[in-house]
mmCIF file of C-alpha atoms and ligand atoms in Angstrom:
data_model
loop_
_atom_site.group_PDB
_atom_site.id
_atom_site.type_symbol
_atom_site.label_atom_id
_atom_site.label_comp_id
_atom_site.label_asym_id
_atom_site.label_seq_id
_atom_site.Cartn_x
_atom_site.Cartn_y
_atom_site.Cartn_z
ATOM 1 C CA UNK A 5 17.748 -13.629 17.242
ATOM 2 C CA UNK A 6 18.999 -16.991 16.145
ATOM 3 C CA UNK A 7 16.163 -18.990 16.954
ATOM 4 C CA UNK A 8 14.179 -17.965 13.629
ATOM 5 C CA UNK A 9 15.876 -19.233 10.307
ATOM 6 C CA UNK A 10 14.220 -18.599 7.452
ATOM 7 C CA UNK A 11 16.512 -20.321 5.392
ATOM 8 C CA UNK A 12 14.616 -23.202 4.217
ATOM 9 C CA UNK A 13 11.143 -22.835 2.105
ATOM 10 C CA UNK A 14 9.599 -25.450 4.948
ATOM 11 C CA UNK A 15 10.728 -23.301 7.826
ATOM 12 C CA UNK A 16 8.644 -20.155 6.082
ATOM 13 C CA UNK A 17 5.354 -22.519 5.645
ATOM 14 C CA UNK A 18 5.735 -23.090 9.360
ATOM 15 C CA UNK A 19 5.864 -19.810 10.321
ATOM 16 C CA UNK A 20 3.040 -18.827 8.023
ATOM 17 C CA UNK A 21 0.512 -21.546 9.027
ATOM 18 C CA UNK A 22 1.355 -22.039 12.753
ATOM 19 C CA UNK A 23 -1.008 -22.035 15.683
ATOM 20 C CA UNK A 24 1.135 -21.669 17.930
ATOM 21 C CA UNK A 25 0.935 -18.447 20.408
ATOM 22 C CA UNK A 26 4.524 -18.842 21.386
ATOM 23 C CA UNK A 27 6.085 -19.166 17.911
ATOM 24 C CA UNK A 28 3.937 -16.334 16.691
ATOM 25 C CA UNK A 29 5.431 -13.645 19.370
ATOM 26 C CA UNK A 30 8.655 -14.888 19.086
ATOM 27 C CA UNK A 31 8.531 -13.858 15.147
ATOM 28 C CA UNK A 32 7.092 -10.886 16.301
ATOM 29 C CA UNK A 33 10.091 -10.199 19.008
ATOM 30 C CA UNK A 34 11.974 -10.891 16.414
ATOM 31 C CA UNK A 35 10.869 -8.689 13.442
ATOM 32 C CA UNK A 36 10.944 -6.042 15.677
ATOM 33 C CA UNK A 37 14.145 -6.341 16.756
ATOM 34 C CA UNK A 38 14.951 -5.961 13.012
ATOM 35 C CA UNK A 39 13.074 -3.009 12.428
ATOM 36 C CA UNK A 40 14.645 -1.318 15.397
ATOM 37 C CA UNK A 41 18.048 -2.121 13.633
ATOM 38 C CA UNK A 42 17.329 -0.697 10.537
ATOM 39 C CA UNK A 43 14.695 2.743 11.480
ATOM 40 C CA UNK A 44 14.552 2.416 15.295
ATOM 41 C CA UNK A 45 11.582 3.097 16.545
ATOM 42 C CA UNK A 46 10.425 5.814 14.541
ATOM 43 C CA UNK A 47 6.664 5.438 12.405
ATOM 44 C CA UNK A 48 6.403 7.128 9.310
ATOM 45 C CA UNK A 49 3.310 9.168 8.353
ATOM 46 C CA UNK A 50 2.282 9.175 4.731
ATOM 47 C CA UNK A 51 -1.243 11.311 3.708
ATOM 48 C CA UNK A 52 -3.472 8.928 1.508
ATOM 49 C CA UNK A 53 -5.530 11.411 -0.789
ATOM 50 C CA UNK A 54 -8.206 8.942 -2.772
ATOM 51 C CA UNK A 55 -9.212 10.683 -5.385
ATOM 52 C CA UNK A 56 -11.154 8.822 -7.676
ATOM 53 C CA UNK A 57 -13.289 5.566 -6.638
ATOM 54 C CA UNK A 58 -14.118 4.920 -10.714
ATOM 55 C CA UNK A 59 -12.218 2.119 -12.282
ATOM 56 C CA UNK A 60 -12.199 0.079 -15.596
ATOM 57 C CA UNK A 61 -11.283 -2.816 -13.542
ATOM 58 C CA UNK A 62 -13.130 -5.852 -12.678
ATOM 59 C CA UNK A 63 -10.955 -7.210 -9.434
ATOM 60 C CA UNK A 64 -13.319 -9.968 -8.168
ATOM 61 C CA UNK A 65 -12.204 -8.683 -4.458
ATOM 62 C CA UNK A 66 -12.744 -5.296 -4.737
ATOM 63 C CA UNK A 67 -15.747 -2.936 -3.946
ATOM 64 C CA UNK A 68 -15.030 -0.532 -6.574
ATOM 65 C CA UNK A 69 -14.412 -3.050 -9.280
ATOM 66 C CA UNK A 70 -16.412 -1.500 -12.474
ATOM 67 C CA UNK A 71 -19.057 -3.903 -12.173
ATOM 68 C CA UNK A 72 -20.182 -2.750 -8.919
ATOM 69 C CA UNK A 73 -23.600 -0.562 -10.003
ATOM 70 C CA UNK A 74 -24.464 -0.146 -6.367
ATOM 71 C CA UNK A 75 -20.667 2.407 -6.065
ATOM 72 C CA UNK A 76 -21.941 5.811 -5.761
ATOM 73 C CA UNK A 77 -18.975 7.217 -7.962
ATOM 74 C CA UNK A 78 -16.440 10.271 -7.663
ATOM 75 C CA UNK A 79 -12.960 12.366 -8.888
ATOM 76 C CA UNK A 80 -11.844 15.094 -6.709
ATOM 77 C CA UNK A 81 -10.772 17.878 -9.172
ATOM 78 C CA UNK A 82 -7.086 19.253 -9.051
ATOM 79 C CA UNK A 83 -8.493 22.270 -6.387
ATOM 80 C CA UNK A 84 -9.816 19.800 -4.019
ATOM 81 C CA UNK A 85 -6.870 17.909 -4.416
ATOM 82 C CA UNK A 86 -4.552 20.459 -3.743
ATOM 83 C CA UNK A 87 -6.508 21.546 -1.086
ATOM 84 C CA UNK A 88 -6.143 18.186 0.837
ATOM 85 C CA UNK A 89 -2.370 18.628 0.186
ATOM 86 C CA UNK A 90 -2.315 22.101 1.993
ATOM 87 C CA UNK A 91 -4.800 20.376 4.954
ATOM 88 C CA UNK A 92 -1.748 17.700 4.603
ATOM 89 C CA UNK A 93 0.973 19.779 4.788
ATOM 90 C CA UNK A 94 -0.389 22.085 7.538
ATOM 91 C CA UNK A 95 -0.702 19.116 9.777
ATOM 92 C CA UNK A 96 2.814 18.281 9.094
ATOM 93 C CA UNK A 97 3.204 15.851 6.179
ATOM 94 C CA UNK A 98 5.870 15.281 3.920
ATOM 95 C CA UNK A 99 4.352 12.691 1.859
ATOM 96 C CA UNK A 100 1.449 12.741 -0.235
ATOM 97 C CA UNK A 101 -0.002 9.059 -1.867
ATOM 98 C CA UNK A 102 -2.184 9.610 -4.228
ATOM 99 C CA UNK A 103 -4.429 6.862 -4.800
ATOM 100 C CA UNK A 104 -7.120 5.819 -7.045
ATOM 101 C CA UNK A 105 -9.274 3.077 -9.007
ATOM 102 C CA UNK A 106 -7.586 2.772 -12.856
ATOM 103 C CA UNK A 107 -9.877 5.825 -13.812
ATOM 104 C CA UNK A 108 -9.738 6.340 -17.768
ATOM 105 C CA UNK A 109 -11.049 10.013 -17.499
ATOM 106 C CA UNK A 110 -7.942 10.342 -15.502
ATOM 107 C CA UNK A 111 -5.671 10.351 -18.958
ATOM 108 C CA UNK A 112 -1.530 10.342 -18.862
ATOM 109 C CA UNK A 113 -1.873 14.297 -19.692
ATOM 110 C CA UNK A 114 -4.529 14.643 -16.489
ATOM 111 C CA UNK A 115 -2.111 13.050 -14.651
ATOM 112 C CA UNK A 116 1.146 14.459 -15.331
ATOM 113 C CA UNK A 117 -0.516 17.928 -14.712
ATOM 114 C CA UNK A 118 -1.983 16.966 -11.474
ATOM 115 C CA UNK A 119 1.955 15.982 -9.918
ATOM 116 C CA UNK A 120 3.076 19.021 -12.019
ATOM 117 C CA UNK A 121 0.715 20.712 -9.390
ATOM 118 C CA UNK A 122 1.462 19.197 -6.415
ATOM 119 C CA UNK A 123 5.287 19.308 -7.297
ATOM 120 C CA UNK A 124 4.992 23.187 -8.075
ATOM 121 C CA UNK A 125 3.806 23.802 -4.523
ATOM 122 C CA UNK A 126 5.700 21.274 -2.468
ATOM 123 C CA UNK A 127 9.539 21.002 -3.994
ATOM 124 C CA UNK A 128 10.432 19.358 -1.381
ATOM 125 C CA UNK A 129 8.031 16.845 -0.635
ATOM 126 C CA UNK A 130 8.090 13.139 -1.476
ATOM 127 C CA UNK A 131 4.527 12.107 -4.416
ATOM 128 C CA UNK A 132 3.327 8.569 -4.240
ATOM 129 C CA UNK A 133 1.059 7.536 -7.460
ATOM 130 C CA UNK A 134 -1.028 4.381 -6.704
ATOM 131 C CA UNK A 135 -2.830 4.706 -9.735
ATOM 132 C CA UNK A 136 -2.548 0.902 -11.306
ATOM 133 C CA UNK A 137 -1.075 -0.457 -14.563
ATOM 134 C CA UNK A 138 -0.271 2.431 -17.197
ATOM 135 C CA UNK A 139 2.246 2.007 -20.025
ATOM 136 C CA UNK A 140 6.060 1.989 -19.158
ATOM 137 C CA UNK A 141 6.444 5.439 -20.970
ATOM 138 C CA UNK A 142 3.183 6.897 -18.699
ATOM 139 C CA UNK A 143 5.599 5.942 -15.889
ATOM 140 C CA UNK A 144 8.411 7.941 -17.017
ATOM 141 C CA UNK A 145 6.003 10.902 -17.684
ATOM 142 C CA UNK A 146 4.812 11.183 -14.473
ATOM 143 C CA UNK A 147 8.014 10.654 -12.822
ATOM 144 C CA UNK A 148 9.822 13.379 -14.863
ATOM 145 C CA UNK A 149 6.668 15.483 -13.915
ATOM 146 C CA UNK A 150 7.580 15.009 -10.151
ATOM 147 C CA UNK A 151 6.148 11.499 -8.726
ATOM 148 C CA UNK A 152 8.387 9.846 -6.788
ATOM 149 C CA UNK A 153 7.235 6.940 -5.235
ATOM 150 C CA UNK A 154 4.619 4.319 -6.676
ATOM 151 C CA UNK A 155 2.468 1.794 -5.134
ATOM 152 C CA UNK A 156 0.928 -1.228 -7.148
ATOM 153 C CA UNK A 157 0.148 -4.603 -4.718
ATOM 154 C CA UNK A 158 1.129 -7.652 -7.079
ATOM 155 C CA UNK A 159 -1.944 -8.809 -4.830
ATOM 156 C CA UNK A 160 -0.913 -12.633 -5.220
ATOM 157 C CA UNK A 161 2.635 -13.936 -7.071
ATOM 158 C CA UNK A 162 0.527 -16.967 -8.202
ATOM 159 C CA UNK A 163 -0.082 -17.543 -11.442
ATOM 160 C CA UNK A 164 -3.648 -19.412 -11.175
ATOM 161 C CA UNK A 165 -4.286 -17.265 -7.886
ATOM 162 C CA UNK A 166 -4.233 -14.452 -9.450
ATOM 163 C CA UNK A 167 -6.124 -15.563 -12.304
ATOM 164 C CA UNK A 168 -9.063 -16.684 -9.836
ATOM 165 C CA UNK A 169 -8.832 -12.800 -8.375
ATOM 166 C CA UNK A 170 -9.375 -11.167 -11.875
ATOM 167 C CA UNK A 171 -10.632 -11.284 -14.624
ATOM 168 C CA UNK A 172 -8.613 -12.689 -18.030
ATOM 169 C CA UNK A 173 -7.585 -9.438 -18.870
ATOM 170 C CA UNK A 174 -5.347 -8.863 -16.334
ATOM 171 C CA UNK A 175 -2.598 -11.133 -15.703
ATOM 172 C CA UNK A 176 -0.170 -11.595 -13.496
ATOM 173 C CA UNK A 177 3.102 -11.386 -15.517
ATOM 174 C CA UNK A 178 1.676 -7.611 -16.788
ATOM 175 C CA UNK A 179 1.860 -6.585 -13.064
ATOM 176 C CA UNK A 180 5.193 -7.939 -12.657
ATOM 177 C CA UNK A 181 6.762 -5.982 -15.789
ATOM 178 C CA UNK A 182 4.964 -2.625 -14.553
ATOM 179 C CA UNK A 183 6.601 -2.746 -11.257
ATOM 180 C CA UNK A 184 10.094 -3.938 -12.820
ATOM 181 C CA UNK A 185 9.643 -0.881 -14.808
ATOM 182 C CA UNK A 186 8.783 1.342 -12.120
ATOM 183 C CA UNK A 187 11.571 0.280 -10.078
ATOM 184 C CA UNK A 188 13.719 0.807 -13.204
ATOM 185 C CA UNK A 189 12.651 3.804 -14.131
ATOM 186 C CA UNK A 190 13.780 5.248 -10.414
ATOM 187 C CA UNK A 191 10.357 5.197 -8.481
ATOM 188 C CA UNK A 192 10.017 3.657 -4.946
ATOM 189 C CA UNK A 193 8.160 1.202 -5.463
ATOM 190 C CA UNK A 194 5.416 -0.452 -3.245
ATOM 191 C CA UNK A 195 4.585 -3.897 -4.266
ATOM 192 C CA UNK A 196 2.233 -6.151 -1.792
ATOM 193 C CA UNK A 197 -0.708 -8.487 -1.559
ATOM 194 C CA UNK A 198 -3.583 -9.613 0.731
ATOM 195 C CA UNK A 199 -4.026 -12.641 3.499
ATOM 196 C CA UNK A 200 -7.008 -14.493 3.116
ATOM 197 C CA UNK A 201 -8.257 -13.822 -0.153
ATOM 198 C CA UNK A 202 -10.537 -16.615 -1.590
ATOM 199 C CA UNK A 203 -7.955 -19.271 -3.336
ATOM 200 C CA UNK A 204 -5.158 -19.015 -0.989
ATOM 201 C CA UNK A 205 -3.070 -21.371 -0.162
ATOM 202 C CA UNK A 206 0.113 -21.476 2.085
ATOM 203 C CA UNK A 207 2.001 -21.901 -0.895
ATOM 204 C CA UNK A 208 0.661 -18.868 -2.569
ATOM 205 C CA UNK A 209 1.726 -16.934 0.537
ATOM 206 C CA UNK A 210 5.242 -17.993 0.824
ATOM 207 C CA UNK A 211 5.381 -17.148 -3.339
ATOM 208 C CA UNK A 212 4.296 -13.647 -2.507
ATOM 209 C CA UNK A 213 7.493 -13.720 -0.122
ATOM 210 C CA UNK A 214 9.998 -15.306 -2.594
ATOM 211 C CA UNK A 215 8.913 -12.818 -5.021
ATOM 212 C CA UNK A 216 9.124 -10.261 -3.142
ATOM 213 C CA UNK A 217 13.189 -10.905 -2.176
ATOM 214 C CA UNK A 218 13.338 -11.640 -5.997
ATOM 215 C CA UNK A 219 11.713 -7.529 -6.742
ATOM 216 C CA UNK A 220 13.285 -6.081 -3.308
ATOM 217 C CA UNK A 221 10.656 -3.284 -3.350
ATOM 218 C CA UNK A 222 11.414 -0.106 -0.853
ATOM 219 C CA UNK A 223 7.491 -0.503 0.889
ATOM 220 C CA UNK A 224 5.237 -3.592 1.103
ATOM 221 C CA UNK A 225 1.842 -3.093 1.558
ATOM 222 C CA UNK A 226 -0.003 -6.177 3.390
ATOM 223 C CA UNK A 227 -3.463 -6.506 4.770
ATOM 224 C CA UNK A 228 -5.964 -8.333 5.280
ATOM 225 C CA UNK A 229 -8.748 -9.244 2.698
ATOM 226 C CA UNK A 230 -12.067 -8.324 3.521
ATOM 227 C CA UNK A 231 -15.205 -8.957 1.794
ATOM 228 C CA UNK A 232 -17.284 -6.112 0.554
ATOM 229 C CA UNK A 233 -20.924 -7.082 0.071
ATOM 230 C CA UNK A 234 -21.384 -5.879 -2.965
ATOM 231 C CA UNK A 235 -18.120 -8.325 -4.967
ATOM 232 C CA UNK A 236 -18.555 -11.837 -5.887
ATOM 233 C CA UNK A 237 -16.440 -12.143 -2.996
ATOM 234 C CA UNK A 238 -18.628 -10.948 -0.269
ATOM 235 C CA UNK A 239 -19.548 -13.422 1.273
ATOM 236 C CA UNK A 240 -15.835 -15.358 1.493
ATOM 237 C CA UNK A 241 -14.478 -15.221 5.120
ATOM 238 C CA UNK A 242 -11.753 -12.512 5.351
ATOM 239 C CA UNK A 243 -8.214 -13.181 6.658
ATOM 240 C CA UNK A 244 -7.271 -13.295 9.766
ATOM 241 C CA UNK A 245 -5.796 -11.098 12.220
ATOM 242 C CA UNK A 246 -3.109 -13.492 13.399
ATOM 243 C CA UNK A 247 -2.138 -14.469 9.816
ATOM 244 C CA UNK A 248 -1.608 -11.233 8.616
ATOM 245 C CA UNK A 249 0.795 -10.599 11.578
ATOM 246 C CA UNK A 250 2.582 -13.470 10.833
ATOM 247 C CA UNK A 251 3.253 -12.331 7.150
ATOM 248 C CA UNK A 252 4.060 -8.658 8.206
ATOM 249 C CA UNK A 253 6.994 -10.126 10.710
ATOM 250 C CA UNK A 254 7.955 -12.593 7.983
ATOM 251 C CA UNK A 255 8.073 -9.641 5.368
ATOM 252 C CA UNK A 256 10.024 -7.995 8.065
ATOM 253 C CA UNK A 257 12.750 -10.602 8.500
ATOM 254 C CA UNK A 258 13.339 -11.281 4.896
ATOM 255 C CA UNK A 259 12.905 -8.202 3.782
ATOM 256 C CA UNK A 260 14.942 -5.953 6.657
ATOM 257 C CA UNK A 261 15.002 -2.603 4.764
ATOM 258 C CA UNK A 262 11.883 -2.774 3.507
ATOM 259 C CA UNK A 263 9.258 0.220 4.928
ATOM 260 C CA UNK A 264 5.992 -1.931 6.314
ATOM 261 C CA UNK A 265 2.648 -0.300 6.348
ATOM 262 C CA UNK A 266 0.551 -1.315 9.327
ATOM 263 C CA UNK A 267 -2.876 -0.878 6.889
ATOM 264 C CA UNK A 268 -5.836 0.396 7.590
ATOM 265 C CA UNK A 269 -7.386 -2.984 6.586
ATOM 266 C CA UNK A 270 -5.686 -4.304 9.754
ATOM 267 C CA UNK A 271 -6.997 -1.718 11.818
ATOM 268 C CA UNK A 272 -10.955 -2.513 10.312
ATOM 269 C CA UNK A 273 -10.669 -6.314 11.644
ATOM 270 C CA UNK A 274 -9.137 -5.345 14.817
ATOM 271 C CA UNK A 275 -9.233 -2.169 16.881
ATOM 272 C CA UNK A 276 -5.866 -2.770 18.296
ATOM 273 C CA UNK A 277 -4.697 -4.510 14.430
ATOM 274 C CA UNK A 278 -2.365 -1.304 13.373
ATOM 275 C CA UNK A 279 -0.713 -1.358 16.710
ATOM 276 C CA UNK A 280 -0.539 -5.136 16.720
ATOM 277 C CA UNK A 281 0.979 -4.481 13.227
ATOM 278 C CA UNK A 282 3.454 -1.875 14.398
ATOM 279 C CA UNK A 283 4.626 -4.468 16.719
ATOM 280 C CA UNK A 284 5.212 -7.443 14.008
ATOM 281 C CA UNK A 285 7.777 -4.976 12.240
ATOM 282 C CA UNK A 286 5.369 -2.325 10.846
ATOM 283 C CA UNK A 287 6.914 1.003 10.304
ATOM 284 C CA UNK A 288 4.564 3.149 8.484
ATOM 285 C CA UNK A 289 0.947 4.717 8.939
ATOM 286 C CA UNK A 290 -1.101 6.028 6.081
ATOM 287 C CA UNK A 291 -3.633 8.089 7.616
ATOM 288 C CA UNK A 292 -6.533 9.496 5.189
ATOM 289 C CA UNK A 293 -6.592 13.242 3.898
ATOM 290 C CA UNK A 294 -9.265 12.706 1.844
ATOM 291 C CA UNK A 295 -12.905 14.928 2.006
ATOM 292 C CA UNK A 296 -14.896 13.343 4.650
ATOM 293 C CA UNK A 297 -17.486 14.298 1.953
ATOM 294 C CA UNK A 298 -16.288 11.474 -0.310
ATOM 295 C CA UNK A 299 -14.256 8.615 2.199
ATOM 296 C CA UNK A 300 -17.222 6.458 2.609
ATOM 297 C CA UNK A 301 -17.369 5.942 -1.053
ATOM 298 C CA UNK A 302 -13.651 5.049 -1.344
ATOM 299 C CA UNK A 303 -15.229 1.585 -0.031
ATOM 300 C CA UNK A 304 -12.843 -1.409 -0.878
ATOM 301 C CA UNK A 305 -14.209 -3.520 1.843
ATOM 302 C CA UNK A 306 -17.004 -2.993 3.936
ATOM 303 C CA UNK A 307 -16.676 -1.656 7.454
ATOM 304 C CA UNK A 308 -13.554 0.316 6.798
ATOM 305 C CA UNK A 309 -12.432 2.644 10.167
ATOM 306 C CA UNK A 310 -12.012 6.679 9.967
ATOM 307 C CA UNK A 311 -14.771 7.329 7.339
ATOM 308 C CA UNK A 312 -16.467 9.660 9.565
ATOM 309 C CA UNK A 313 -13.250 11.194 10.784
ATOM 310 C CA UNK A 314 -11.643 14.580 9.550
ATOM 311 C CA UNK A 315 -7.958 14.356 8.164
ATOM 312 C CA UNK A 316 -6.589 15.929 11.687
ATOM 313 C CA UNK A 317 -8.683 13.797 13.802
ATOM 314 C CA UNK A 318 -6.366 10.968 12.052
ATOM 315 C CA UNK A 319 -3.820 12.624 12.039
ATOM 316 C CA UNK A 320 -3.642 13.359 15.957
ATOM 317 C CA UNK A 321 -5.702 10.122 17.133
ATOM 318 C CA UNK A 322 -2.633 7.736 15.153
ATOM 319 C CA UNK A 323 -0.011 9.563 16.729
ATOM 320 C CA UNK A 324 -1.791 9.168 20.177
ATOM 321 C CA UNK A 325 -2.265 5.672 19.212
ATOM 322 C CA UNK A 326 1.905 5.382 18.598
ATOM 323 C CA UNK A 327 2.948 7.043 21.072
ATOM 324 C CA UNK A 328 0.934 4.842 23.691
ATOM 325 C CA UNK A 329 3.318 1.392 22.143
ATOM 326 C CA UNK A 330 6.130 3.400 22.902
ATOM 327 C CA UNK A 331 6.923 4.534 19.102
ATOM 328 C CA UNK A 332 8.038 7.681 18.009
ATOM 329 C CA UNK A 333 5.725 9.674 15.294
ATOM 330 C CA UNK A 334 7.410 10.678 12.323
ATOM 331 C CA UNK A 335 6.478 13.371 9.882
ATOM 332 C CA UNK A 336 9.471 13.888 7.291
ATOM 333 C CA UNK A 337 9.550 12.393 4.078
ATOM 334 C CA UNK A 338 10.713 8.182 5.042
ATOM 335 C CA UNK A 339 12.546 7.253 2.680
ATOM 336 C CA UNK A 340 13.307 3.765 2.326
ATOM 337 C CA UNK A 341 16.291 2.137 3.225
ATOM 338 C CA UNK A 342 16.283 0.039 0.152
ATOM 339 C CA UNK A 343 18.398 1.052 -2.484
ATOM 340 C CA UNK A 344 16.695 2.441 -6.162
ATOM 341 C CA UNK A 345 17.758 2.621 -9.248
ATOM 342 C CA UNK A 346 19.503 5.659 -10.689
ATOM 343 C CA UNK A 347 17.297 6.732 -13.135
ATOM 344 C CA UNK A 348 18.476 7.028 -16.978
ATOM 345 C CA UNK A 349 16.856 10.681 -17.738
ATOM 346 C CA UNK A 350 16.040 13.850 -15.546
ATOM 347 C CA UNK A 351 13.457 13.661 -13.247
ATOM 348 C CA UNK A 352 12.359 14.142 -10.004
ATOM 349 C CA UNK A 353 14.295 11.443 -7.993
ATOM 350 C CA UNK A 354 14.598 11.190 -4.137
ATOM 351 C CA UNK A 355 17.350 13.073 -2.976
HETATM 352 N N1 5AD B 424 -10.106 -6.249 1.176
HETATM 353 C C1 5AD B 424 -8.865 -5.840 1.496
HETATM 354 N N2 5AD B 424 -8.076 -5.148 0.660
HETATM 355 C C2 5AD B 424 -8.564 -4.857 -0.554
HETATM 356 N N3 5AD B 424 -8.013 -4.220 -1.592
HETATM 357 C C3 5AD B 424 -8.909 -4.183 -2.593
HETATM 358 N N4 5AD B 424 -10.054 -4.796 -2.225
HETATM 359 C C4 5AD B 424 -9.859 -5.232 -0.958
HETATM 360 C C5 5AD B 424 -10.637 -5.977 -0.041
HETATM 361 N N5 5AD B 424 -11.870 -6.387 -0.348
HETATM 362 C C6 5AD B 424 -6.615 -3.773 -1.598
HETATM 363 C C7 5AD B 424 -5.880 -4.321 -2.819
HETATM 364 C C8 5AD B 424 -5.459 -3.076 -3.548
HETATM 365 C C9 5AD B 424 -5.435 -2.043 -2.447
HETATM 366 C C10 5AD B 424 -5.539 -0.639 -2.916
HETATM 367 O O1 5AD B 424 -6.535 -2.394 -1.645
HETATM 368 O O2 5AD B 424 -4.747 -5.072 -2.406
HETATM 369 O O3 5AD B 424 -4.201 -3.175 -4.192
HETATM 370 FE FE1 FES B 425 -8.527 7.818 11.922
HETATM 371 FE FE2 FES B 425 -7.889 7.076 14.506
HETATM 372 S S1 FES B 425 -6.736 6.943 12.686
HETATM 373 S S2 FES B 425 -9.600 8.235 13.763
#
């Protein structure tokens, strides 16, 4: 592209605060151009199976934070969870992410037999755990049991940031060891982090980007924050539409091989936000298999799209919604690009 260097930390602050319409498509053009080099045009589809809304946690953002009497809680058990799988796979996916708040009834031994499940039926199929901060040798567990992917958002790379999104028992340099583990240990790892939340500064945003060249994970997940009424957050503004683009191209250019989520965050702001995202260097969609029974309670934010929706109503109206930006639907597993680490011990690694 040429006209977009990145090189300098000031040139990055530019791009993240600026105003300007002009600028802001041509980092768009131009993180698109990127992901066309590196996957074409080709969106991957990953199934998002939430299956537990308790948590121990106390995230000052988040609508299922522990505090939150008002959550009407929820755990699938391992039938309904495999039975989302089989919806999953019958509408063609290849990758399951299985997702939920940091849920203590859900032990390491509850766990590891609920992959052991899912790997049993589906060899060949890629397992995403996005089930929070566990031990280093909890990791390893489930990975030998079959997981191969994780997702865990460092959510800001700010020290005091993140401090002033949490609570004191959670820290910021504990999230950065778990995903150095993960990524050690041989997952693909998601890291990733919200626009907008309360605190944020420019700074913080272009420290989410240098650490994220420093951790070179294989997905990033960005969205935007958005308050849920019942947080001590909910009543903050949320982040903007036009910010969060900006970071998704920026993630884009710095991070080429990276897999980009366009979130379903963006699409709750904007109707048009996962397209918009698709075309600021987006890649992936993570449409929701979970029991319409239970979706509305999986209630981060307030507002969130597709609660009412059955997993193939998703699953058809996002490829619809693809194919009409001129991308190409794409069931297999995506893999990432980005290289992972070979792991030390036998396990279930990506082929
Ligand atoms: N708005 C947007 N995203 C949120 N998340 C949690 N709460 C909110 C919110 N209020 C994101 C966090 C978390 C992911 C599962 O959802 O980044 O890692
Ligand atoms: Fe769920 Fe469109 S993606 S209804």
């Amino acid at each position: 592209m040429g006209i977009i260097d990145l090189s300098r930390d000031a040139a990055i602050l530019h791009y993240i605060t600026t105003d300007d319409p002009a600028e802001a498509a041509a980092l768009y053009a131009a993180a698109r151009e990127v992901r066309e080099e590196q996957y074409g045009r080709d969106v991957y589809f990953r199934g998002l199976i939430e299956f537990t809304n308790y948590c121990k946690n106390d995230c000052y953002y988040c609508g299922i934070r522990h505090g939150n009497r008002n959550a009407e809680r929820y755990r699938l058990t391992t039938e309904q969870i495999l039975y989302c799988c089989q919806m999953g796979d019958m509408l063609g996916y290849r990758s399951f992410v299985l997702q939920g708040g940091e849920d203590p009834w859900f032990t390491d031994d509850r766990i590891t037999e609920m992959v052991e499940a899912i790997r049993r039926k589906y060899p060949e199929h890629a397992i995403t755990l996005s089930i929070g901060e566990r031990k280093r040798e909890s990791y390893e567990r489930f990975f030998r049991a079959g997981a191969n992917r994780y997702l865990l958002r460092h959510e800001t790379a700010n020290d005091e940031h993140y401090r002033k999104l949490h609570p004191a028992v959670l820290s910021l340099v504990e999230r950065k060891d778990c995903l150095f583990a993960l990524r050690d240990i041989g997952y693909q790892v998601g890291a990733g982090f919200m626009v907008g939340t309360p605190y944020q500064t420019p700074e913080c945003l272009l420290e989410d980007l240098r650490f994220l060249e420093e951790l070179d994970p294989h997905m990033v997940g960005i969205g935007p924050f958005i308050p849920q009424g019942d947080t001590p957050f909910g009543s903050r503004p949320g982040g903007s539409l036009e910010q969060t683009l900006r970071m998704l191209a920026l993630t884009r250019l710095l991070l080429p091989k990276t897999l980009l989520p366009a979130t379903t965050a963006l699409g709750t702001i904007n109707p048009l936000g996962r397209e918009l995202g698709l075309l600021a260097g987006a890649n992936v969609v993570m449409p929701n298999l979970s029991p319409k029974a239970v979706r509305k309670l999986y209630a981060l934010y307030d507002n969130k799209i597709c609660t009412g929706d059955e997993a193939a109503e998703c699953r058809f109206c996002m490829e619809g919604r693809i194919r009409d930006y001129g991308f190409i639907p794409e069931m297999s597993r995506g893999d990432s690009r980005v290289e992972f680490a070979v792991p030390a011990f036998k396990g279930s690694p990506d082929p």
